[in-house]
Coordinates of C-alpha atoms in Angstrom, one line a residue:
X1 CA 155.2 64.1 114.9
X2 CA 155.3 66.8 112.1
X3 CA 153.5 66.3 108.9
X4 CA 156.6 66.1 106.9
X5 CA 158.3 63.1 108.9
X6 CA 155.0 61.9 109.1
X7 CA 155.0 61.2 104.9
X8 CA 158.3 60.1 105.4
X9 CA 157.6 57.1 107.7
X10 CA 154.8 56.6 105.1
X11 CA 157.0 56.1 102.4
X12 CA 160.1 54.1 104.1
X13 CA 157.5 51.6 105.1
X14 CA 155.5 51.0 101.7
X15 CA 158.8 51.3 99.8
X16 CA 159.7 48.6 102.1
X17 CA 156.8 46.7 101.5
X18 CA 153.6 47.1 99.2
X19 CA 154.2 50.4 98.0
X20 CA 156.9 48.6 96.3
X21 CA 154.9 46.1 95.0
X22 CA 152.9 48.0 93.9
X23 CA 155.1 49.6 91.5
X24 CA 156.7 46.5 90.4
X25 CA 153.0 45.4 89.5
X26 CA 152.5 48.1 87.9
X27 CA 155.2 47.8 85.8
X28 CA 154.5 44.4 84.9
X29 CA 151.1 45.0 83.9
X30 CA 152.8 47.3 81.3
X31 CA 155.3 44.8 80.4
X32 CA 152.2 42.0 79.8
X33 CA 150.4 44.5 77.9
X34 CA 153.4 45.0 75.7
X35 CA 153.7 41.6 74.6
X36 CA 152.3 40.3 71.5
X37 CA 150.4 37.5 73.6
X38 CA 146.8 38.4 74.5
X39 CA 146.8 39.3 78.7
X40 CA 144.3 36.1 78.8
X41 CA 146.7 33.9 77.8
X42 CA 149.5 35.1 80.0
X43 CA 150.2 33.4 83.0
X44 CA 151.8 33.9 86.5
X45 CA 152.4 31.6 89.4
X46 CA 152.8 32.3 93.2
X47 CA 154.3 30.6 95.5
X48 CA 157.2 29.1 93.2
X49 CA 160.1 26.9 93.6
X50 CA 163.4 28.4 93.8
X51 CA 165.4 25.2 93.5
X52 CA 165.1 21.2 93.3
X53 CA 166.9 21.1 95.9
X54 CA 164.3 20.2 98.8
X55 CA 165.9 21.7 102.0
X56 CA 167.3 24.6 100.1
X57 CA 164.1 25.5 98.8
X58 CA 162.5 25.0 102.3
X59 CA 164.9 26.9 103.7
X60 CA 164.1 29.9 100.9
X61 CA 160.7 29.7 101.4
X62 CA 160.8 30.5 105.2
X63 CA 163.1 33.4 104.4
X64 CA 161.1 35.0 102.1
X65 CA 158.2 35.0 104.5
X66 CA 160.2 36.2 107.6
X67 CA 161.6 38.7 105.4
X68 CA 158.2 39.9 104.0
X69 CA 156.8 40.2 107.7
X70 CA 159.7 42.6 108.5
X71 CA 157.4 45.9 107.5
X72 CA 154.8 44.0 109.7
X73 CA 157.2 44.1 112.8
X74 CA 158.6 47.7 112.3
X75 CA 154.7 49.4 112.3
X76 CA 153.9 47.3 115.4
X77 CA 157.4 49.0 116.3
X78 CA 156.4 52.2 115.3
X79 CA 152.9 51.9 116.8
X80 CA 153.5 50.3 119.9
X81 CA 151.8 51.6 123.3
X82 CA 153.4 51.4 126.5
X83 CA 149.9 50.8 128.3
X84 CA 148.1 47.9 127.1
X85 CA 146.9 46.7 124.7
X86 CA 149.8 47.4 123.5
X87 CA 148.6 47.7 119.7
X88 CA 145.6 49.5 119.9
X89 CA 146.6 51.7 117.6
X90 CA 146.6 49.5 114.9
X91 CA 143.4 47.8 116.3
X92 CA 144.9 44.8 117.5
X93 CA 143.3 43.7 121.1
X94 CA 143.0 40.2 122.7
X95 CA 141.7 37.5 120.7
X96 CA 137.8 36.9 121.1
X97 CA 136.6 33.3 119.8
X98 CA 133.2 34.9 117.8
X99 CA 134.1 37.8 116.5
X100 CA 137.5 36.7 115.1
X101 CA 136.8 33.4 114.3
X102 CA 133.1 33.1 113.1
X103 CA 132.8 36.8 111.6
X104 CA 136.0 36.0 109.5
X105 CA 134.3 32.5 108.1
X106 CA 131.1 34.8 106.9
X107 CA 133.0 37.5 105.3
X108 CA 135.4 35.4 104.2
X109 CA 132.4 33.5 102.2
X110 CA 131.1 36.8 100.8
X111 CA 134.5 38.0 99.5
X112 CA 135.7 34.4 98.2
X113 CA 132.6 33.6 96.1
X114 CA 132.0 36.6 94.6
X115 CA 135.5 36.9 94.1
X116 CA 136.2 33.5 92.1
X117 CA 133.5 34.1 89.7
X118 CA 135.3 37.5 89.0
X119 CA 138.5 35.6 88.3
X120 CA 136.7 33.1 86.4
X121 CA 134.8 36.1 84.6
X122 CA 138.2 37.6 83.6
X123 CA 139.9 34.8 82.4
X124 CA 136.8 34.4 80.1
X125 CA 136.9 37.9 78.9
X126 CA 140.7 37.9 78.5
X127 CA 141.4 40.9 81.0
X128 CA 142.9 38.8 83.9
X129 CA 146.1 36.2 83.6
X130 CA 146.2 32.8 84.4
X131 CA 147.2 32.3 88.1
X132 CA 148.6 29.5 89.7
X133 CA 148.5 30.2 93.5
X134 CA 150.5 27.4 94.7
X135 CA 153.8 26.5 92.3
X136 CA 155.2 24.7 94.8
X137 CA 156.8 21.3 94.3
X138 CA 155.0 18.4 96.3
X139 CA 157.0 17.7 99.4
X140 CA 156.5 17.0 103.3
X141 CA 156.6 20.9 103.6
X142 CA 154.4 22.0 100.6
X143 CA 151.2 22.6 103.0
X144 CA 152.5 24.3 105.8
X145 CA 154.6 26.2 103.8
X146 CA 151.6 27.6 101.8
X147 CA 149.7 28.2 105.3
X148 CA 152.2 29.9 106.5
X149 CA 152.2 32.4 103.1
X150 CA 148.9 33.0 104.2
X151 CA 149.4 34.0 107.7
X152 CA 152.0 36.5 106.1
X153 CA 149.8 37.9 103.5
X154 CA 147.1 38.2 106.0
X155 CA 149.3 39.8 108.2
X156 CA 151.2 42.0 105.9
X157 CA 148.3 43.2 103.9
X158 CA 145.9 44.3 106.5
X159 CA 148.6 45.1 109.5
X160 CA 150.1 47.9 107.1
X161 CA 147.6 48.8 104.6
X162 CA 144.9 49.1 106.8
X163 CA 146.2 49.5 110.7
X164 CA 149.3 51.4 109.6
X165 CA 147.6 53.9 106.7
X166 CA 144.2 54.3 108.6
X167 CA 146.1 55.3 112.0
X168 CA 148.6 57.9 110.1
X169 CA 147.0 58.9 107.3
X170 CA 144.3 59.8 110.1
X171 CA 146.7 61.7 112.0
X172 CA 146.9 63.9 108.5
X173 CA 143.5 64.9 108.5
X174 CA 142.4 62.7 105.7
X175 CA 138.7 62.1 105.7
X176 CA 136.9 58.6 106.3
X177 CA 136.0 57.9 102.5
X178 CA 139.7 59.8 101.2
X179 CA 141.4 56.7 103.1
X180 CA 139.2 54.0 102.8
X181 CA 139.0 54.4 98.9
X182 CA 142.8 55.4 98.5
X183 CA 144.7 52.7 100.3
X184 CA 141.5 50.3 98.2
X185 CA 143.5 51.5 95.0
X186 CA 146.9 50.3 96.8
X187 CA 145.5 47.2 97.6
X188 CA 144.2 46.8 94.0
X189 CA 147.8 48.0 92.5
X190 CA 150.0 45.4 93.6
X191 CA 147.5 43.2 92.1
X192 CA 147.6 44.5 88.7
X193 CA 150.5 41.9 88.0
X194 CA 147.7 39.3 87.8
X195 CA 145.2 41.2 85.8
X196 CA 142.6 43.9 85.6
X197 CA 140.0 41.5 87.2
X198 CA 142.9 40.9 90.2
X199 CA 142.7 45.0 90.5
X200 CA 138.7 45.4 90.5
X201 CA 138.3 42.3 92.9
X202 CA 140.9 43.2 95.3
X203 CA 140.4 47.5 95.5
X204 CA 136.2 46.1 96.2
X205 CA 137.7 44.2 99.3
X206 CA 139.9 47.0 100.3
X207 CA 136.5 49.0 100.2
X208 CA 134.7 46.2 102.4
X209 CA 137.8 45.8 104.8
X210 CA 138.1 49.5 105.4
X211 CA 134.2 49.8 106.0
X212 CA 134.2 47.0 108.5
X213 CA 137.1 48.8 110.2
X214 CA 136.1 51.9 110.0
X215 CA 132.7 50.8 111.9
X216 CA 134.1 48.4 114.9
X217 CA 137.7 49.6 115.0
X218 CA 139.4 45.9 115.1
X219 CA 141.5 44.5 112.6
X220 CA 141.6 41.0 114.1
X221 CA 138.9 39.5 112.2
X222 CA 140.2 41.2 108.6
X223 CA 143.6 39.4 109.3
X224 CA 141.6 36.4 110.4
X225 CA 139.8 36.2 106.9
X226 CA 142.5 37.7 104.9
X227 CA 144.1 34.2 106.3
X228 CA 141.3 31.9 105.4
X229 CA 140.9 33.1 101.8
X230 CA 144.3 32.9 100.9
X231 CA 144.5 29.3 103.0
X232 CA 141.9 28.1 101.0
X233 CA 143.3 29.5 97.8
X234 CA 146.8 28.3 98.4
X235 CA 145.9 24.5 99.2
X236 CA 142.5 23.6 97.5
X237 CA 143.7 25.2 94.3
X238 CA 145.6 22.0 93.3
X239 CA 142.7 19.9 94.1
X240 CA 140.4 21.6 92.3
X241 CA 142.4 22.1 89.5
X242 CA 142.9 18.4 89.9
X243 CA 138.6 18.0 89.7
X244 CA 137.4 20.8 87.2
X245 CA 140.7 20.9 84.7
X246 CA 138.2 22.2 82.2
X247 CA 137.7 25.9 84.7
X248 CA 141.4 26.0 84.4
X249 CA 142.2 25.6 80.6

């Protein structure tokens, strides 16, 4: 594939997908910056309600993550090998209990904590907003729902921003470092709506990621933990809100 189409297919699928977030976060970062309210006493929420209407709202909810995993199925598209595995080009093989189970709950642990008391840092300094990861009303649903958002950003971050970019932006010619560095900006960009802090925290674990895959070449265990530190956002948040109201004030 030439060069050209090559920064094409790069485009079409980040406009489709982070890339686009991206620049909506970046424009909202402008937008809080703007206001006449201090950015540390701003506030965002994931995970929202659309509606008080329960099944409608379900029914949204599952949309919006089947629609957000679209990108996710056109790379593995793109990508796919008619020999198996079939998505070894994205460094996806078979499962393997240790490596993508108990490697993920270690770096999971090394990313989470350190990455908290950067939140909790910001918040205190007034550079990062208030974030309420899981605006969700309390129904059956709530919890799987919110597992579920995590599967998809686990699976839309680290399918297309590191399998996707590190296989074609490879094919470019682009050095080791040049990749792991600039798709740790991306992944720090369409952060920005949540803060400078959410920018620092998330580009360092976009450096991390891309080292770990850049040394074993699977991206099983980054989806893996990607998964359990947004699971464990998503649902304990409301508990722990619940127990240390004074962390959240």
């Amino acid at each position: 594939m030439s060069r050209r189409r090559t920064w094409s297919e790069i485009a079409i699928v980040l406009l489709l997908s982070l890339g686009g977030s991206a620049l909506y976060s970046i424009l909202q970062i402008i937008d809080d910056l703007s206001q006449t309210t201090p950015l540390g006493q701003q506030s965002t929420a994931l995970n929202t309600s659309t509606t008080t209407v329960q099944y409608v709202d379900l029914a949204r909810q599952l949309v919006g993550i089947a629609v957000d995993l679209a990108p996710v199925a056109l790379v593995c598209f793109l990508l796919w090998r008619s020999t198996r595995p079939h998505l070894s080009a994205l460094g996806i093989d078979r499962f393997r209990l240790k490596p993508d189970l108990g490697l993920p709950v270690l770096i999971a642990l090394g990313i989470g904590i350190p990455g908290l008391a950067l939140y909790f840092t910001g918040r205190a300094l007034g550079f990062t907003v208030d974030v309420d990861p899981a605006a969700l009303g309390s129904y059956w649903w709530t919890v799987p729902v919110l597992l579920l958002s995590a599967v998809r950003s686990g699976l839309q971050e680290e399918v297309i921003v590191i399998g996707y970019l590190y296989r074609r932006l490879g094919e470019l010619g682009w050095g080791r470092w040049q990749i792991i560095l600039s798709t740790a900006l991306l992944r720090g960009s369409y952060h920005l709506y949540q803060g400078f802090g959410a920018f620092v925290g998330n580009a360092v674990m976009g450096i991390v990621f891309g080292w770990i895959y850049t040394r074993w070449g699977r991206l099983m265990p980054l989806i893996v933990t990607h998964c359990l530190l947004d699971a464990a956002v998503f649902v304990g948040y409301p508990f722990v809100a619940h127990a240390f109201p004074q962390l959240f004030s």
